[in-house]
PDB file of C-alpha atoms in Angstrom:
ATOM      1  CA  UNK A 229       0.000   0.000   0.000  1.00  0.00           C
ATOM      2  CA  UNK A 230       1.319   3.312  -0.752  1.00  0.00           C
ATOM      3  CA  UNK A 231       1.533   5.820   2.205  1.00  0.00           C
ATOM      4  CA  UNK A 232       1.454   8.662   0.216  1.00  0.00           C
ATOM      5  CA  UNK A 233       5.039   9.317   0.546  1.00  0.00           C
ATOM      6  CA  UNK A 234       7.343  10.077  -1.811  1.00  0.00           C
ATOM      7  CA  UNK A 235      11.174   9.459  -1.003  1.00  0.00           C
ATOM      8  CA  UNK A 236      12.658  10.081  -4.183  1.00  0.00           C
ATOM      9  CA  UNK A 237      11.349  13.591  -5.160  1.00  0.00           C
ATOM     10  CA  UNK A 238      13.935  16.077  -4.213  1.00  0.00           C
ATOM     11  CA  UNK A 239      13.555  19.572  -2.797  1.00  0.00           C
ATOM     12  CA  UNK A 240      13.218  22.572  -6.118  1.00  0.00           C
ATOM     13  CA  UNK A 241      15.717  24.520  -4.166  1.00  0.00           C
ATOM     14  CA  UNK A 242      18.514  23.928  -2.143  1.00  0.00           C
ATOM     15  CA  UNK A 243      21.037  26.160   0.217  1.00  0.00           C
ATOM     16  CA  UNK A 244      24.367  27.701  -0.821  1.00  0.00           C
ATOM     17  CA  UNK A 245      27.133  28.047   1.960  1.00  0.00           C
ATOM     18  CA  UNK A 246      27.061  31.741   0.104  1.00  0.00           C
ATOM     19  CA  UNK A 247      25.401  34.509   1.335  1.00  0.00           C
ATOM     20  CA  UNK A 248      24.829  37.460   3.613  1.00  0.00           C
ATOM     21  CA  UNK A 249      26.689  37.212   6.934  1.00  0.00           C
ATOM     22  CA  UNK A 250      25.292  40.120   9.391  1.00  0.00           C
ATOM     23  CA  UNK A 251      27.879  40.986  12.355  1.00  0.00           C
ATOM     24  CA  UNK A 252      27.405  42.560  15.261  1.00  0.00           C
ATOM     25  CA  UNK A 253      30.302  42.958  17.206  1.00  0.00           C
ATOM     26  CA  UNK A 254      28.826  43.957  20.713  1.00  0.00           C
ATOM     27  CA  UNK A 255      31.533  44.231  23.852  1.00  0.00           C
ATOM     28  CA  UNK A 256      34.969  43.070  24.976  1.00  0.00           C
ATOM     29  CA  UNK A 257      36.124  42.037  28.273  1.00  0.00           C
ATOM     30  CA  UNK A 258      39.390  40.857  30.009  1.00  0.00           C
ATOM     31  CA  UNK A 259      41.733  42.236  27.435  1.00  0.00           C
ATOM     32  CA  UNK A 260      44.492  44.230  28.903  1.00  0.00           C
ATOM     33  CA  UNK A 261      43.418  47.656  30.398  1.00  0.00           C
ATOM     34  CA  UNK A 262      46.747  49.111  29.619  1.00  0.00           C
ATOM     35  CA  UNK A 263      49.018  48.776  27.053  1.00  0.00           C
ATOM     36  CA  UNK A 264      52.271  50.764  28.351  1.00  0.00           C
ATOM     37  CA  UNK A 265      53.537  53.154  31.267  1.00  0.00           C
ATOM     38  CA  UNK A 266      50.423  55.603  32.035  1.00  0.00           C
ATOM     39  CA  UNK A 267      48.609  54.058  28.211  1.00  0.00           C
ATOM     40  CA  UNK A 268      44.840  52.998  28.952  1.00  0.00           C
ATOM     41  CA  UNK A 269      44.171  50.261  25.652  1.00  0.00           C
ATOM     42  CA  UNK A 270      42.523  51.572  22.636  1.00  0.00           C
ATOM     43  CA  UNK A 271      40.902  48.677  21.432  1.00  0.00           C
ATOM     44  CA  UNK A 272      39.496  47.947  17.955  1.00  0.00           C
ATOM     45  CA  UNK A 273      38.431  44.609  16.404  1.00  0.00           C
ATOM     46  CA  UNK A 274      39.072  43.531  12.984  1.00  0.00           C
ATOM     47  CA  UNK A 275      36.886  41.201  11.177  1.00  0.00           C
ATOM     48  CA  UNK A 276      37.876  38.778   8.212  1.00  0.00           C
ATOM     49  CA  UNK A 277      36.349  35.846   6.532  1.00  0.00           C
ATOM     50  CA  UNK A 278      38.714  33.561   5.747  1.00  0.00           C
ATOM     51  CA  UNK A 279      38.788  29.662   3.719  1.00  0.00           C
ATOM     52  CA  UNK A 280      40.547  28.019   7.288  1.00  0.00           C
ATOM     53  CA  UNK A 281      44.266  29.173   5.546  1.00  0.00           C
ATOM     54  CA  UNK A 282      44.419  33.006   6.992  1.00  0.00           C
ATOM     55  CA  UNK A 283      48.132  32.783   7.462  1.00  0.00           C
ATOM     56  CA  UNK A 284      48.872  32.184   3.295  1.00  0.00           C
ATOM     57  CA  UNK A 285      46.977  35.324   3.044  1.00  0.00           C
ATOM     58  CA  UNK A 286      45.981  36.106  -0.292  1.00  0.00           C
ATOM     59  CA  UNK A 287      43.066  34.119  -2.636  1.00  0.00           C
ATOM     60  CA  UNK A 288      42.179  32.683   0.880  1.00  0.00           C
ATOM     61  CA  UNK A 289      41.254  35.795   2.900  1.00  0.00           C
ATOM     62  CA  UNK A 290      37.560  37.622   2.094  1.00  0.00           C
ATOM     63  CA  UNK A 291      36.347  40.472   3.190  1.00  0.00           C
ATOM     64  CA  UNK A 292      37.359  42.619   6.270  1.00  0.00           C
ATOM     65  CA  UNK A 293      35.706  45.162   8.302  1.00  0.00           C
ATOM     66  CA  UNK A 294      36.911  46.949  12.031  1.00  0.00           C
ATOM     67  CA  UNK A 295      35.228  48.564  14.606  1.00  0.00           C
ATOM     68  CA  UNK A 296      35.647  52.025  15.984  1.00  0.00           C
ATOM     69  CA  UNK A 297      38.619  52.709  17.925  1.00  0.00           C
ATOM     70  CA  UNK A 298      37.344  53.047  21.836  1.00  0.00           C
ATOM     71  CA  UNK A 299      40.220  55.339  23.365  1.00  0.00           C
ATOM     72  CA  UNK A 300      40.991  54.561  26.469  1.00  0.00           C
ATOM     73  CA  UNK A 301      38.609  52.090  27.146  1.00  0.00           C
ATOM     74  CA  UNK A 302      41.024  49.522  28.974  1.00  0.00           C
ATOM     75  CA  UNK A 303      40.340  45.834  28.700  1.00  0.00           C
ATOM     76  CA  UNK A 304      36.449  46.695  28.534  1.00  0.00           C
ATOM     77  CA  UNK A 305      34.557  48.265  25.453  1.00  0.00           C
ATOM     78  CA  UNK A 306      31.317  48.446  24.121  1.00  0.00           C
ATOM     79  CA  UNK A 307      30.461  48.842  20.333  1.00  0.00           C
ATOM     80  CA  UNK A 308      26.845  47.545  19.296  1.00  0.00           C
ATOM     81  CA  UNK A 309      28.172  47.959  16.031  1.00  0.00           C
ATOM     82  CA  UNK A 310      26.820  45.993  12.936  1.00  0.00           C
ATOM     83  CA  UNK A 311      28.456  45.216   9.197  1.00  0.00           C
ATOM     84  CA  UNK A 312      26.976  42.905   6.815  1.00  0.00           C
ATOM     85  CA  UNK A 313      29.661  40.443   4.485  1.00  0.00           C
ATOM     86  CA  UNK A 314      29.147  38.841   1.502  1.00  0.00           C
ATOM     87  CA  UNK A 315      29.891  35.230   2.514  1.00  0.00           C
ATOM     88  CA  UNK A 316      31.835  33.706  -0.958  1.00  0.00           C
ATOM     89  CA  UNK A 317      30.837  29.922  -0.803  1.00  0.00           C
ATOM     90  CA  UNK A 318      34.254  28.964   0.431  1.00  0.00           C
ATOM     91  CA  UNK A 319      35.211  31.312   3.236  1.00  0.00           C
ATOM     92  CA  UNK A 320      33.437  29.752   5.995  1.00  0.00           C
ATOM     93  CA  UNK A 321      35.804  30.891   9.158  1.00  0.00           C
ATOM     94  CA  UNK A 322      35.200  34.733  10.293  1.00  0.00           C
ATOM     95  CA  UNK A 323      38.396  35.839  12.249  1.00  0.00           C
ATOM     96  CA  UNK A 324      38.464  38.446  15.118  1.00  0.00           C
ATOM     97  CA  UNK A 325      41.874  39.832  15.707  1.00  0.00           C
ATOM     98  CA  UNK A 326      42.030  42.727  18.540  1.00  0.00           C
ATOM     99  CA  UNK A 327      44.053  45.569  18.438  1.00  0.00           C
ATOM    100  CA  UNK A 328      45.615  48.271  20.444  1.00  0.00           C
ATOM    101  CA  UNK A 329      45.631  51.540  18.063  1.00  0.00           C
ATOM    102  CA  UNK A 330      48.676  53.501  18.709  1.00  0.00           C
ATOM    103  CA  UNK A 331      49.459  56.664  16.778  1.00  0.00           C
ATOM    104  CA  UNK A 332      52.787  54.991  15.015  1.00  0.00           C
ATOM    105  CA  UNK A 333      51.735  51.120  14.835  1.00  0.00           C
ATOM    106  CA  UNK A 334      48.922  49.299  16.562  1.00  0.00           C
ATOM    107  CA  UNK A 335      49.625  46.365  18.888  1.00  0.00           C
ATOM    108  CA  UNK A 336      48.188  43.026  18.042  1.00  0.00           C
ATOM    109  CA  UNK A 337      46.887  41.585  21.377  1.00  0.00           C
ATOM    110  CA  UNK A 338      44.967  38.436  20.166  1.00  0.00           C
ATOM    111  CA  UNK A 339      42.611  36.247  17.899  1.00  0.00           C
ATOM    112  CA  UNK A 340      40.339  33.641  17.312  1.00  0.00           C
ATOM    113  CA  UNK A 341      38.329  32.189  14.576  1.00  0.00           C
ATOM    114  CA  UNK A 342      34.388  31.730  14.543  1.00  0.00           C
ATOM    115  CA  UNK A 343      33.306  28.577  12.310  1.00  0.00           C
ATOM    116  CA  UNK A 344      30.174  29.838  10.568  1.00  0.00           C
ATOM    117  CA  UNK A 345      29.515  26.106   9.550  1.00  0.00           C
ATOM    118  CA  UNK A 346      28.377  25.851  13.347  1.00  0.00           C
ATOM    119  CA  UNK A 347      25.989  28.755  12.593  1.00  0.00           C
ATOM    120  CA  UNK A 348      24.328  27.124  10.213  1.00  0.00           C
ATOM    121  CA  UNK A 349      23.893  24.247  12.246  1.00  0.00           C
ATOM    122  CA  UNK A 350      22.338  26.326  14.935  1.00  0.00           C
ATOM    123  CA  UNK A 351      19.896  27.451  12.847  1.00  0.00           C
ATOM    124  CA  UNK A 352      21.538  30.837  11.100  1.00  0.00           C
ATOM    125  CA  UNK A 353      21.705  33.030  13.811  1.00  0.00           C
ATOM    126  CA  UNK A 354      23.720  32.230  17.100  1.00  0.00           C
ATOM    127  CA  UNK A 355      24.800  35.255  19.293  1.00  0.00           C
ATOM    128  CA  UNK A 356      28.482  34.305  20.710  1.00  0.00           C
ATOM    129  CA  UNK A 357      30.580  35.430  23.221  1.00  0.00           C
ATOM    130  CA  UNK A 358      34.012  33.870  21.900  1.00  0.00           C
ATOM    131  CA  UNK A 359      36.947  33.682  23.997  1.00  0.00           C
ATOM    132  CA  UNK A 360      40.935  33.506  23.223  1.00  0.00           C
ATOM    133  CA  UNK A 361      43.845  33.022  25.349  1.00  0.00           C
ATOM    134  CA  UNK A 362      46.763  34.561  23.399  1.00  0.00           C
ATOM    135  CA  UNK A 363      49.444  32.100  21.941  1.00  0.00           C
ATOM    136  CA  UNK A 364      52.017  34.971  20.690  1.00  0.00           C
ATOM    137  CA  UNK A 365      54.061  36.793  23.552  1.00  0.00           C
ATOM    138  CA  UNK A 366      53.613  39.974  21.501  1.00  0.00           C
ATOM    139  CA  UNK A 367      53.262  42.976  23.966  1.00  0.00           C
ATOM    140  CA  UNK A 368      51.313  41.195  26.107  1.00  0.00           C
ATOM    141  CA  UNK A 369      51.750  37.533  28.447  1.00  0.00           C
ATOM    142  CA  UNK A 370      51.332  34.380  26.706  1.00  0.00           C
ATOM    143  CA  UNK A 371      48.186  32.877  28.323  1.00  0.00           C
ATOM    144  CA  UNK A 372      46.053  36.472  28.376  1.00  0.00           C
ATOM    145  CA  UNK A 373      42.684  35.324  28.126  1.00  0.00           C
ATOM    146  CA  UNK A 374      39.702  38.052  26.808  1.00  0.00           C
ATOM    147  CA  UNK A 375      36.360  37.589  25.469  1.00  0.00           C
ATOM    148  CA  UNK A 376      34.454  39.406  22.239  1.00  0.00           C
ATOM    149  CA  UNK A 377      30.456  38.967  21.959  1.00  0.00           C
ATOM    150  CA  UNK A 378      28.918  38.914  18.833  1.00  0.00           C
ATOM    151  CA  UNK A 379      25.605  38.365  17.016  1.00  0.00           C
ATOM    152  CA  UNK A 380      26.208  36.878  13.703  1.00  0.00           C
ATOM    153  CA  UNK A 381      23.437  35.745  11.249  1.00  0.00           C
ATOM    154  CA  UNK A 382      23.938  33.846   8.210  1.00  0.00           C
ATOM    155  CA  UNK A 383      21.375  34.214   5.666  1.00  0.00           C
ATOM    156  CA  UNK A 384      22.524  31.784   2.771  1.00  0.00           C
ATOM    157  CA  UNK A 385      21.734  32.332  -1.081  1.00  0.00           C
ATOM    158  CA  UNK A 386      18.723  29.248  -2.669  1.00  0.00           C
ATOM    159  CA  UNK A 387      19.612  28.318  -5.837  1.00  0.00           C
ATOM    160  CA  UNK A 388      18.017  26.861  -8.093  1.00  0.00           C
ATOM    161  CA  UNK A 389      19.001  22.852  -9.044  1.00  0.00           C
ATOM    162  CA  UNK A 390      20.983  22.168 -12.318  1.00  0.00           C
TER     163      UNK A 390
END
């Protein structure tokens, strides 16, 4: 008997790992509150997409967007700022990298990578409060731990099957 069921029709449109990404970067905490004698941290975040191979640089980094610059804000900021990416199909890491902006160079303090295939698995949207212990002695101790929280939504392209 049938049960009405029909297991080999396939769906008219399927989802792309492309799309819109929507970013909200909202606060930092635990980062460094100074960053020299009598020198409150400036922080700033940068945001990349990236294919999982951010160190070759090139063909495998997307796009990239920062924050404002909070001066003197010490280890704790507050943005609420959103940017929106265009998500190729094959960048599917978002890096945060946080700064120190100083008037000559700007000191990296730490990053860590977001994997936006776990966003889609959460349904799309996941708000995220990501942490990092820094790995490079740069200006500040190996072992620093800070946190970033972010809203990011993924809103993936439909295409059409062949």
């Amino acid at each position: 008997p049938s049960t009405g069921l029909h297991s080999d029709i396939k769906p008219s449109i399927s989802m792309s790992k492309a799309g819109k990404l929507d970013v909200e970067v909202v606060s930092l905490s635990g980062a460094p509150d100074s960053a020299g004698f009598m020198d409150k941290t400036d922080p700033y975040i940068k945001m990349t997409l990236h294919d999982g191979q951010f160190d070759a640089g090139g063909r495998h980094r997307g796009e990239s967007f920062k924050t404002t610059v909070k001066d003197n804000a010490g280890g704790n900021a507050t943005w609420n700022e959103k940017f929106v990416l265009n998500k190729p199909e094959n960048m599917d890491v978002l890096r945060f990298q946080l700064f120190d902006s100083d008037t000559i160079n700007d000191d990296f303090i730490g990053s860590l990578d977001l994997d936006l295939d776990k966003v889609m698995a959460e349904g799309g949207q996941l708000q995220k409060s990501v942490s990092s212990k820094c790995i490079h002695s740069c200006c500040h101790p190996v072992g620093l731990s800070f946190q970033i929280l972010a809203k990011v939504s993924l809103q993936p392209l439909f295409r059409l099957p062949p």
